Coordinates of C-alpha atoms in Angstrom, one line a residue:
Chain A
G1 CA -103.4 -160.2 -91.3
E2 CA -100.6 -162.4 -92.7
Q3 CA -98.0 -163.6 -90.2
V4 CA -94.8 -165.1 -91.2
E5 CA -92.5 -167.1 -88.9
Q6 CA -88.9 -167.7 -89.9
R7 CA -86.6 -170.2 -88.2
P8 CA -83.8 -170.3 -87.1
P9 CA -83.0 -166.7 -86.2
H10 CA -79.3 -167.5 -86.2
L11 CA -77.4 -170.3 -88.1
S12 CA -73.7 -171.1 -88.1
V13 CA -72.3 -173.7 -90.4
R14 CA -69.0 -174.8 -91.8
E15 CA -68.0 -174.2 -95.3
G16 CA -69.3 -176.9 -97.6
D17 CA -72.2 -177.8 -95.2
S18 CA -75.8 -177.3 -96.1
A19 CA -77.9 -174.7 -94.4
V20 CA -81.7 -174.7 -94.2
I21 CA -84.0 -171.8 -93.4
T22 CA -87.7 -172.3 -93.1
C23 CA -90.7 -170.0 -93.0
T24 CA -94.3 -170.7 -92.3
Y25 CA -97.2 -168.4 -93.1
T26 CA -100.8 -168.1 -92.2
D27 CA -102.8 -166.5 -95.1
P28 CA -104.0 -169.2 -97.5
N29 CA -104.5 -166.5 -100.1
S30 CA -100.7 -165.8 -100.3
Y31 CA -99.6 -166.4 -103.8
Y32 CA -96.0 -165.4 -104.4
F33 CA -93.0 -166.1 -102.3
F34 CA -89.5 -164.6 -102.2
W35 CA -86.2 -165.1 -100.6
Y36 CA -84.0 -162.0 -100.1
K37 CA -80.3 -161.8 -99.0
Q38 CA -79.1 -158.7 -97.1
E39 CA -75.4 -158.2 -96.5
P40 CA -74.4 -155.8 -93.7
G41 CA -75.1 -152.2 -94.6
A42 CA -76.7 -153.2 -97.9
S43 CA -80.2 -153.5 -99.3
L44 CA -82.2 -156.5 -100.1
Q45 CA -81.0 -158.6 -103.0
L46 CA -83.7 -160.8 -104.6
L47 CA -82.4 -164.3 -104.3
M48 CA -85.2 -166.6 -105.5
K49 CA -88.9 -166.5 -106.2
V50 CA -91.5 -169.2 -106.3
F51 CA -95.3 -169.4 -106.7
S52 CA -96.2 -173.1 -107.1
S53 CA -95.6 -176.1 -104.9
T54 CA -92.5 -177.2 -106.7
E55 CA -88.8 -177.7 -106.1
I56 CA -86.7 -175.1 -107.9
N57 CA -83.0 -175.1 -108.3
E58 CA -81.7 -171.9 -109.6
G59 CA -78.2 -173.3 -110.2
Q60 CA -76.5 -171.0 -107.8
G61 CA -76.2 -173.3 -104.9
F62 CA -79.8 -172.7 -103.6
T63 CA -82.9 -174.9 -103.6
V64 CA -86.3 -173.6 -102.7
L65 CA -89.2 -175.7 -101.5
L66 CA -92.8 -174.4 -101.3
N67 CA -95.5 -176.5 -99.7
K68 CA -98.8 -174.6 -100.0
K69 CA -100.7 -177.3 -98.1
D70 CA -98.6 -176.9 -95.1
K71 CA -98.0 -173.2 -95.7
R72 CA -94.2 -173.7 -95.5
L73 CA -91.4 -172.3 -97.5
S74 CA -87.7 -173.3 -97.2
L75 CA -84.4 -172.2 -98.5
N76 CA -81.6 -174.7 -98.7
L77 CA -78.1 -173.6 -99.3
T78 CA -76.6 -176.9 -100.6
A79 CA -72.9 -176.1 -100.0
A80 CA -72.4 -172.9 -98.1
H81 CA -69.3 -170.8 -98.5
P82 CA -68.2 -167.7 -96.6
G83 CA -69.6 -165.4 -99.2
D84 CA -73.1 -166.7 -98.2
S85 CA -72.7 -165.1 -94.8
A86 CA -75.6 -162.6 -94.6
A87 CA -79.1 -162.1 -93.3
Y88 CA -81.8 -164.0 -95.2
F89 CA -85.4 -163.0 -95.3
C90 CA -88.4 -164.8 -96.7
A91 CA -91.3 -162.6 -97.9
V92 CA -94.9 -163.5 -98.7
R93 CA -97.1 -161.6 -101.1
A94 CA -100.8 -161.3 -100.9
N95 CA -103.8 -159.0 -101.2
T96 CA -102.7 -155.6 -102.5
G97 CA -99.3 -157.0 -103.4
K98 CA -97.6 -156.0 -100.3
L99 CA -94.9 -158.3 -98.8
T100 CA -94.9 -159.6 -95.3
F101 CA -91.4 -160.5 -94.1
G102 CA -90.1 -163.1 -91.8
H103 CA -87.8 -161.8 -89.0
G104 CA -84.7 -163.0 -90.7
T105 CA -82.0 -165.6 -90.3
I106 CA -78.4 -164.4 -89.7
L107 CA -76.2 -167.0 -91.4
R108 CA -72.6 -167.3 -90.7
V109 CA -70.4 -169.6 -92.7
H110 CA -67.0 -170.2 -91.3
P111 CA -64.0 -172.0 -92.9
Chain B
N1 CA -79.6 -155.7 -110.3
S2 CA -82.2 -153.4 -108.8
K3 CA -82.6 -150.0 -110.4
V4 CA -84.7 -148.4 -107.6
I5 CA -82.9 -145.3 -106.6
Q6 CA -83.2 -143.9 -103.1
T7 CA -81.9 -140.6 -101.8
P8 CA -80.4 -139.6 -99.5
R9 CA -78.6 -142.7 -98.3
Y10 CA -78.2 -141.2 -94.8
L11 CA -80.3 -138.7 -93.0
V12 CA -79.8 -137.3 -89.5
K13 CA -82.5 -135.2 -87.9
G14 CA -83.3 -133.8 -84.5
Q15 CA -86.4 -134.8 -82.7
G16 CA -89.4 -132.8 -84.0
Q17 CA -87.7 -132.1 -87.3
K18 CA -89.1 -133.1 -90.7
A19 CA -87.4 -135.9 -92.5
K20 CA -87.9 -136.4 -96.2
M21 CA -86.6 -139.2 -98.4
R22 CA -87.2 -139.9 -102.1
C23 CA -87.4 -142.8 -104.3
I24 CA -87.3 -143.3 -108.1
P25 CA -88.9 -146.7 -108.9
E26 CA -87.5 -148.9 -111.6
K27 CA -88.6 -147.6 -115.0
G28 CA -92.1 -148.9 -116.0
H29 CA -92.9 -150.0 -112.5
P30 CA -96.2 -148.5 -111.4
V31 CA -96.4 -150.2 -108.0
V32 CA -94.2 -148.7 -105.2
F33 CA -93.8 -149.7 -101.6
W34 CA -92.3 -148.2 -98.5
Y35 CA -91.0 -150.3 -95.7
Q36 CA -89.3 -149.5 -92.4
Q37 CA -86.6 -151.9 -91.2
N38 CA -85.6 -151.5 -87.6
K39 CA -82.4 -152.5 -85.9
N40 CA -84.0 -155.9 -85.0
N41 CA -84.4 -156.6 -88.7
E42 CA -88.2 -156.3 -88.4
F43 CA -89.9 -155.0 -91.5
K44 CA -92.9 -152.8 -91.2
F45 CA -95.0 -152.1 -94.2
L46 CA -95.9 -148.4 -94.4
I47 CA -97.7 -147.7 -97.7
N48 CA -98.0 -148.8 -101.2
F49 CA -99.1 -147.1 -104.4
Q50 CA -100.2 -148.1 -107.9
N51 CA -99.4 -145.1 -110.1
Q52 CA -100.4 -142.2 -107.9
E53 CA -103.1 -144.0 -106.0
V54 CA -102.6 -145.3 -102.5
L55 CA -103.4 -149.0 -102.3
Q56 CA -102.9 -149.6 -98.6
Q57 CA -101.3 -147.8 -95.7
I58 CA -101.0 -148.4 -92.0
D59 CA -102.2 -146.1 -89.2
M60 CA -98.7 -144.8 -88.5
T61 CA -98.5 -143.6 -92.1
E62 CA -101.9 -141.9 -91.8
K63 CA -100.7 -139.7 -88.9
R64 CA -97.1 -138.5 -88.8
F65 CA -96.0 -140.0 -92.0
S66 CA -97.0 -138.7 -95.5
A67 CA -96.1 -140.2 -98.8
E68 CA -96.9 -139.5 -102.4
C69 CA -95.9 -140.8 -105.9
P70 CA -96.7 -137.9 -108.3
S71 CA -96.5 -138.6 -112.0
N72 CA -93.2 -137.7 -113.6
S73 CA -91.6 -137.0 -110.2
P74 CA -89.8 -139.1 -107.6
C75 CA -92.0 -140.7 -104.9
S76 CA -91.4 -139.4 -101.4
L77 CA -91.9 -140.3 -97.8
E78 CA -91.9 -137.6 -95.2
I79 CA -92.0 -137.8 -91.4
Q80 CA -93.6 -134.6 -90.2
S81 CA -92.1 -134.6 -86.7
S82 CA -89.3 -137.1 -86.2
E83 CA -89.1 -139.2 -83.1
A84 CA -86.3 -141.3 -81.8
G85 CA -88.2 -144.5 -82.5
D86 CA -88.3 -143.5 -86.2
S87 CA -84.6 -144.2 -86.5
A88 CA -84.4 -147.1 -89.0
L89 CA -83.6 -148.1 -92.6
Y90 CA -86.4 -146.9 -94.9
L91 CA -86.7 -149.1 -98.0
C92 CA -88.5 -148.3 -101.2
A93 CA -89.4 -151.1 -103.6
S94 CA -91.1 -151.3 -106.9
S95 CA -92.9 -153.9 -109.0
L96 CA -94.6 -154.2 -112.4
S97 CA -97.9 -155.2 -110.7
T98 CA -99.4 -156.5 -107.6
G99 CA -99.5 -159.9 -109.1
Y100 CA -96.9 -162.5 -110.0
T101 CA -94.1 -160.1 -110.4
E102 CA -90.8 -159.5 -108.7
V103 CA -90.4 -156.8 -106.1
F104 CA -87.1 -155.0 -106.2
F105 CA -85.7 -152.8 -103.4
G106 CA -83.5 -149.7 -103.4
K107 CA -80.5 -149.3 -101.1
G108 CA -82.5 -147.5 -98.5
T109 CA -82.3 -144.3 -96.5
R110 CA -80.9 -144.7 -93.1
L111 CA -82.6 -142.2 -90.8
T112 CA -81.0 -141.4 -87.4
V113 CA -83.1 -139.2 -85.1
V114 CA -80.9 -137.7 -82.4

């Protein structure tokens, strides 16, 4: 089945710096890709979605890149702030619509 | 904001006890998923439904776990005989379809098996 590898598992950056999280997946039939944010004790908040190989800027300080040829998905926080500190998960959708998640990245943004 | 409602938020059970949790998917969403998130942040897919029909489920779900999504009633996930390893956050999610649609998650039920 689908396997999703997410890197890095932990990321610490200074406020204003960029932070990049990358996922690679194996199933070429995967067709829809998500990024979720999870704050401590909370559920998953849908951050961004993408289905074509294109750069998308949602205007909230995030950029998503999808490269279907390389089966790679990335999330770029362009100017991180302390409120971005959370766990981030990529998720890949295929087959019966189920999501396969990466193992997460714990992001810490310090002043 | 997600409108997937999960109850209860917290559940504490002894080993061998039944544990039942419920989920009301977002209105109009016929596709429902259950996931288990463990303390290492690993997500395990358990089962998904389209309307009342099971689309896919894993072996664990076929044995000690049971789930249903009856019409006009909340969906439910029940563990017949809880084990310590079942302690986790159980997340319900819903979606308009299995295609190019967003998947929204509820706040989860945190199960602790003592």
